[in-house]
Coordinates of C-alpha atoms in Angstrom, one line a residue:
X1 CA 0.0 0.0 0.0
X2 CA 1.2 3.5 -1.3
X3 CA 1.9 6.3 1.5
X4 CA 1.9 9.5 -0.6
X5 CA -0.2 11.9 0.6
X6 CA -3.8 12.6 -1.6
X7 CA -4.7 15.6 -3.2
X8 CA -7.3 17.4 -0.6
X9 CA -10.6 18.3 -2.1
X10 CA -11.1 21.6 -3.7
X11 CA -13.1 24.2 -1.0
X12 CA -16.6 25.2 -1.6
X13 CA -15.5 28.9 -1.4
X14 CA -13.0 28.4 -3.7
X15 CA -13.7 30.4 -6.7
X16 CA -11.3 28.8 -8.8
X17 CA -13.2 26.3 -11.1
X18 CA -12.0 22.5 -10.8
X19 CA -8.8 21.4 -12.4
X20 CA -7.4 25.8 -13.3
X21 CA -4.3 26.6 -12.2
X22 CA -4.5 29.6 -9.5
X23 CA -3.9 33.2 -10.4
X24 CA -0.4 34.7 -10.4
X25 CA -0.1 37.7 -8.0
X26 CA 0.5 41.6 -9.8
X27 CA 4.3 42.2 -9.7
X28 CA 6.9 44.6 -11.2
X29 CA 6.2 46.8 -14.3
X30 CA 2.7 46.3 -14.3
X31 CA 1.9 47.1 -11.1
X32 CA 3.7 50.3 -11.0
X33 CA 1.8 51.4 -14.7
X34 CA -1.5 50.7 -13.0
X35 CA -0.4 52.7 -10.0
X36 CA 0.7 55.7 -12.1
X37 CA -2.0 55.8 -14.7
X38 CA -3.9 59.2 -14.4
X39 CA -7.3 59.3 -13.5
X40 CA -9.9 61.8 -14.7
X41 CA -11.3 63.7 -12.1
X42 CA -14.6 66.3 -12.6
X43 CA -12.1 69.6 -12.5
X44 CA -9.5 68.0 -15.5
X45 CA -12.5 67.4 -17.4
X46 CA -14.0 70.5 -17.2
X47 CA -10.8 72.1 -18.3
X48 CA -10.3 70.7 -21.3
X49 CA -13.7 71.6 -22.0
X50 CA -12.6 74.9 -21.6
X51 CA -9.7 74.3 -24.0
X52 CA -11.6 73.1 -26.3
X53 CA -13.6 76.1 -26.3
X54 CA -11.2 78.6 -26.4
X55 CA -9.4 76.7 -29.5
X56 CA -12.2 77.0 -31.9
X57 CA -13.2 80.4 -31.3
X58 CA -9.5 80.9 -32.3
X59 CA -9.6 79.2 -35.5
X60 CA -13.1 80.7 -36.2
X61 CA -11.2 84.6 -35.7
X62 CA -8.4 83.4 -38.0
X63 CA -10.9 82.5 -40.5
X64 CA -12.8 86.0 -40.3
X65 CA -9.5 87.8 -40.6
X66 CA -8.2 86.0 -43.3
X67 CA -11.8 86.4 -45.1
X68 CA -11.4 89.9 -44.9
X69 CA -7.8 90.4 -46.2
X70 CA -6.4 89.1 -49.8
X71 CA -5.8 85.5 -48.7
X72 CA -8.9 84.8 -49.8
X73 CA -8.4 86.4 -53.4
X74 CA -8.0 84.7 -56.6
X75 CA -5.2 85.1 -58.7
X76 CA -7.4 86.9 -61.6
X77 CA -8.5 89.2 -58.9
X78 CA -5.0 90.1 -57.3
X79 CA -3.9 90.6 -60.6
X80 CA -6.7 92.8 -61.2
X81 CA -6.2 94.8 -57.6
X82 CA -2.4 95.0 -58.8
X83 CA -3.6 96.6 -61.9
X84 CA -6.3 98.9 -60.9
X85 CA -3.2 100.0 -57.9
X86 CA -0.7 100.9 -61.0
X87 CA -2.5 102.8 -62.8
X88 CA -3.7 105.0 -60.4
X89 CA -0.5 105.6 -59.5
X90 CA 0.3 106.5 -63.1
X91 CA -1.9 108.4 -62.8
X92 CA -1.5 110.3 -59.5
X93 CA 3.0 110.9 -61.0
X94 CA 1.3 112.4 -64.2
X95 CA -0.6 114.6 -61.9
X96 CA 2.7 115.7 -59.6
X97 CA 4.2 116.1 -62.8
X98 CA 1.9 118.5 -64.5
X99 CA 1.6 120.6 -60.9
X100 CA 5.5 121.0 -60.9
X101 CA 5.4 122.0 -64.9
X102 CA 2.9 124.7 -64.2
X103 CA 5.1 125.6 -61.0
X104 CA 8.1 126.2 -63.2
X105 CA 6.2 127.8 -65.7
X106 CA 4.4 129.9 -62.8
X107 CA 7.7 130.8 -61.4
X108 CA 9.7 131.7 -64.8
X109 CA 6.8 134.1 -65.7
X110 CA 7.0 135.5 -62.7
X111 CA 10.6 136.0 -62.4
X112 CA 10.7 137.4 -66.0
X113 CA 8.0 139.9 -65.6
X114 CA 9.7 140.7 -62.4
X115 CA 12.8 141.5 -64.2
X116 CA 10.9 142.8 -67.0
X117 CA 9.7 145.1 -64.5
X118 CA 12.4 145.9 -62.8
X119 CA 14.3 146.9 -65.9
X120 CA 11.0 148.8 -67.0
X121 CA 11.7 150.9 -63.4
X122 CA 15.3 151.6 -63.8
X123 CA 14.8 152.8 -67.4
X124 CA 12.0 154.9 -67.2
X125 CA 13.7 156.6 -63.8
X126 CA 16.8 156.9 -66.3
X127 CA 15.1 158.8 -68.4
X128 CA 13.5 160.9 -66.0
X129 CA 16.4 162.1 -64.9
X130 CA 18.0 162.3 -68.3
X131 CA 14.9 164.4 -69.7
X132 CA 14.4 166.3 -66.3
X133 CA 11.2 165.1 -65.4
X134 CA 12.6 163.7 -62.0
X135 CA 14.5 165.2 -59.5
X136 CA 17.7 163.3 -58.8
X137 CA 20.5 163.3 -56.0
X138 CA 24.2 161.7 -55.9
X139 CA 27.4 162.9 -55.6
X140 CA 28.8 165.9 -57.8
X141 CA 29.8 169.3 -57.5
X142 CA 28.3 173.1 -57.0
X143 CA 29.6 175.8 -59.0
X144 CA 28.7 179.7 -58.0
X145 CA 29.5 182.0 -60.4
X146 CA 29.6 185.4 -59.6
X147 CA 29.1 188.6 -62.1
X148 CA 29.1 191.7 -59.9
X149 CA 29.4 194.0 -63.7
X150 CA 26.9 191.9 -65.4
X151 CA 30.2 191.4 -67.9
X152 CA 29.8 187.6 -68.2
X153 CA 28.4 186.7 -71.6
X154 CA 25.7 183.9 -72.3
X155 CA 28.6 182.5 -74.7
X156 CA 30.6 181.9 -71.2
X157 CA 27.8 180.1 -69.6
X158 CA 27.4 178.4 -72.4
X159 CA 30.7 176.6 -72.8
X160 CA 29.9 176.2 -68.9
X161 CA 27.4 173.9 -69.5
X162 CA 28.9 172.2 -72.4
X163 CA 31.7 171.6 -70.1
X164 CA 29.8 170.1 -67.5
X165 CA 28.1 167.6 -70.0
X166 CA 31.0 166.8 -71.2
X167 CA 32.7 166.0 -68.1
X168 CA 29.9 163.6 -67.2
X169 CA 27.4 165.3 -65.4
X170 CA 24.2 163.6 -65.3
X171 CA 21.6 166.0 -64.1
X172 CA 22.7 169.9 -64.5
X173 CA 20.7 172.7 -62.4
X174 CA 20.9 176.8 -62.8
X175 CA 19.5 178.5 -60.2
X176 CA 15.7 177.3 -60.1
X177 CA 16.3 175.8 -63.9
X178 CA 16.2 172.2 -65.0
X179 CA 19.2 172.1 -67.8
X180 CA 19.0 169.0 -70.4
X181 CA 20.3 167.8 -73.8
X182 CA 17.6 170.5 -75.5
X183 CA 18.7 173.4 -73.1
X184 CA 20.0 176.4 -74.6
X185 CA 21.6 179.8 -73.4
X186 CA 21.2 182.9 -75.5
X187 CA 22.1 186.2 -74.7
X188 CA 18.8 189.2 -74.3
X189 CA 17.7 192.3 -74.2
X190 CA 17.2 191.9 -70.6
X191 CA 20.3 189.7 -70.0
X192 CA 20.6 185.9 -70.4
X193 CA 18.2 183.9 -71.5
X194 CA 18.1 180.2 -70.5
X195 CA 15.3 178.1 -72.4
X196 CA 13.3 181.3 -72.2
X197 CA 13.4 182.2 -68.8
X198 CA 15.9 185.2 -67.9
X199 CA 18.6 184.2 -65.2
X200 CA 20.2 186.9 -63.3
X201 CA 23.8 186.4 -61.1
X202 CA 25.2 184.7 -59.2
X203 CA 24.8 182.1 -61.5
X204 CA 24.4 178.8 -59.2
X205 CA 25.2 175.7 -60.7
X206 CA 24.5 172.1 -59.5
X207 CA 25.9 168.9 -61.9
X208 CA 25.3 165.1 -60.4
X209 CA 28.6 163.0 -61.6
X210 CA 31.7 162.5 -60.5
X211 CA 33.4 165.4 -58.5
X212 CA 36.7 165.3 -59.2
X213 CA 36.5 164.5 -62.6
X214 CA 34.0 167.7 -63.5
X215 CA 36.3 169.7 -60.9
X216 CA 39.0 169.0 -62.9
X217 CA 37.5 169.6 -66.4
X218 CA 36.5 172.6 -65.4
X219 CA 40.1 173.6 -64.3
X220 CA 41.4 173.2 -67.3
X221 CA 43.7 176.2 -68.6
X222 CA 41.6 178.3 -71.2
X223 CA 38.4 176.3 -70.1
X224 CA 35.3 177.4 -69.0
X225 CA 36.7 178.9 -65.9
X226 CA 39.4 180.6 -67.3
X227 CA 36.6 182.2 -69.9
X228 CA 34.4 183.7 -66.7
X229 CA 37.8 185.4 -65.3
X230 CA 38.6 186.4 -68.5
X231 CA 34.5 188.3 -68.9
X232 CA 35.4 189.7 -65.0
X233 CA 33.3 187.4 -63.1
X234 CA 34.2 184.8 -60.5
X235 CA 33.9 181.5 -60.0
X236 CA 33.7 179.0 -57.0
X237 CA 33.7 175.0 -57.1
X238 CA 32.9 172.5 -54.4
X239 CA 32.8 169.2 -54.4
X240 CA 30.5 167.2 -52.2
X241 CA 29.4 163.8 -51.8
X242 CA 25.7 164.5 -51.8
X243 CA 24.2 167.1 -53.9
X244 CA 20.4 167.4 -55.0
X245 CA 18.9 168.8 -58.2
X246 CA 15.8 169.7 -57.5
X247 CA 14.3 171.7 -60.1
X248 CA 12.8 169.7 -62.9
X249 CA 10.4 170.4 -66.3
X250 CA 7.7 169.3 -68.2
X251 CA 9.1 167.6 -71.4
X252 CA 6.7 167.7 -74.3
X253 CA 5.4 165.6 -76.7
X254 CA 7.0 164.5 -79.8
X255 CA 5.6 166.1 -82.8
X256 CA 7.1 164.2 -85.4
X257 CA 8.9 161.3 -84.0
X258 CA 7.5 157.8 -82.9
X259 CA 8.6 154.9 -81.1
X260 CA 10.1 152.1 -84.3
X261 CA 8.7 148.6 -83.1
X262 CA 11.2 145.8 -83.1
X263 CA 8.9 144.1 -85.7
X264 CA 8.9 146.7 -88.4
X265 CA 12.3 145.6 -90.5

């Protein structure tokens, strides 16, 4: 008869069924991935609710803002845009252009009828003072001739004034007389006669130019000073640096001459 021990019966509580190997315990690896394995709680899912939220109202402002720039624009229609863009500024150069043309043009006109008029200004003062019909001022000298005898001729006045034109005098004065290029001196019945007025002594003269060079004209051995010595009168120059003729005349009309055009050949 055997001795080894019998296999003892299986228990009623046992829940393993009849002739299965039992179950192997949890060990290692395993049980540490089920120990670490997150676990949703109410507050993680309720932030990715959140999230999720927050992403597609992001994507939805993307989209609107992309709608409403040239993303969403077909090639025809950027070309088009691109075109339209050009030509408008083509046409916004041509329109700088044509504003700094009329500029220049503005300015040009306006600086030659400036000059124009300028040059207008200085001639017609020119020949104010040339024909008498302005008084003038500058530099020249005074010359007092005196005639105590009445002895000096008209002749001798004469050649005074000649001398003084000649000499350079621009504007010429006797006594309260404007003298010009169609002054003359004649001798009277009641003395001398200068462009029809009678002059009596002293004879005051006043001749814009340069002083020492009429001075020194004048001075001139068997000139016109020499000559009033010569008819017994005297004769004083001064030179000054500001002298003013005052007196000045009406000139007349022409009769028979007329301005010749620069067309007329």
């Amino acid at each position: 008869m055997s001795t080894d021990p019998q296999p003892a019966a299986p228990s009623p509580d046992d829940p393993s069924p009849a002739g299965s190997p039992a179950p192997t315990p949890v060990v290692g690896w395993r049980a540490a991935g089920r120990a670490l394995r997150p676990r949703a709680t109410r507050a993680q899912a309720l932030t990715g609710v959140l999230c999720a939220l927050l992403g597609f109202a992001i994507v939805v402002q993307v989209q609107q803002t992309d709608e409403s720039g040239l993303t969403v624009l077909r090639e025809s229609e950027l070309v088009s845009l691109l075109d339209q863009t050009t030509r408008q500024a083509d046409e916004l150069q041509q329109q700088v252009n044509e504003l700094e043309r009329t500029h220049s043009e503005l300015q040009s006109g306006s600086t030659s009828r400036e000059a124009a008029l300028e040059a207008a200004t200085r001639s017609a003062a020119a020949q104010g003072i040339l024909s008498g019909r302005l008084p003038a001022q500058g530099p020249g000298v005074v010359v007092t001739v005196s005639d105590p005898t009445g002895s000096v001729s008209a002749l001798t006045l004469l050649n005074l004034l000649e001398e003084l034109r000649n000499a350079g005098a621009e504007a010429v004065q006797l006594n309260d007389l404007r003298l010009t290029a169609s002054s003359y001196v004649v001798g009277g019945d009641d003395g001398v006669v200068v462009d029809g007025s009678v002059v009596a002594p002293p004879y005051r003269w006043v001749a814009i130019g340069d002083p020492s060079t009429i001075a020194t004209a004048l001075a001139i051995p068997g000139g016109a000073l020499a000559k009033v010595q010569i008819d017994g009168g005297t004769a004083d120059v001064q030179q000054q640096d500001q002298v003013e003729v005052t007196a000045t005349r009406a000139v007349a009309e022409p009769e028979h001459a007329t301005p010749r055009s620069a067309t007329d050949d």
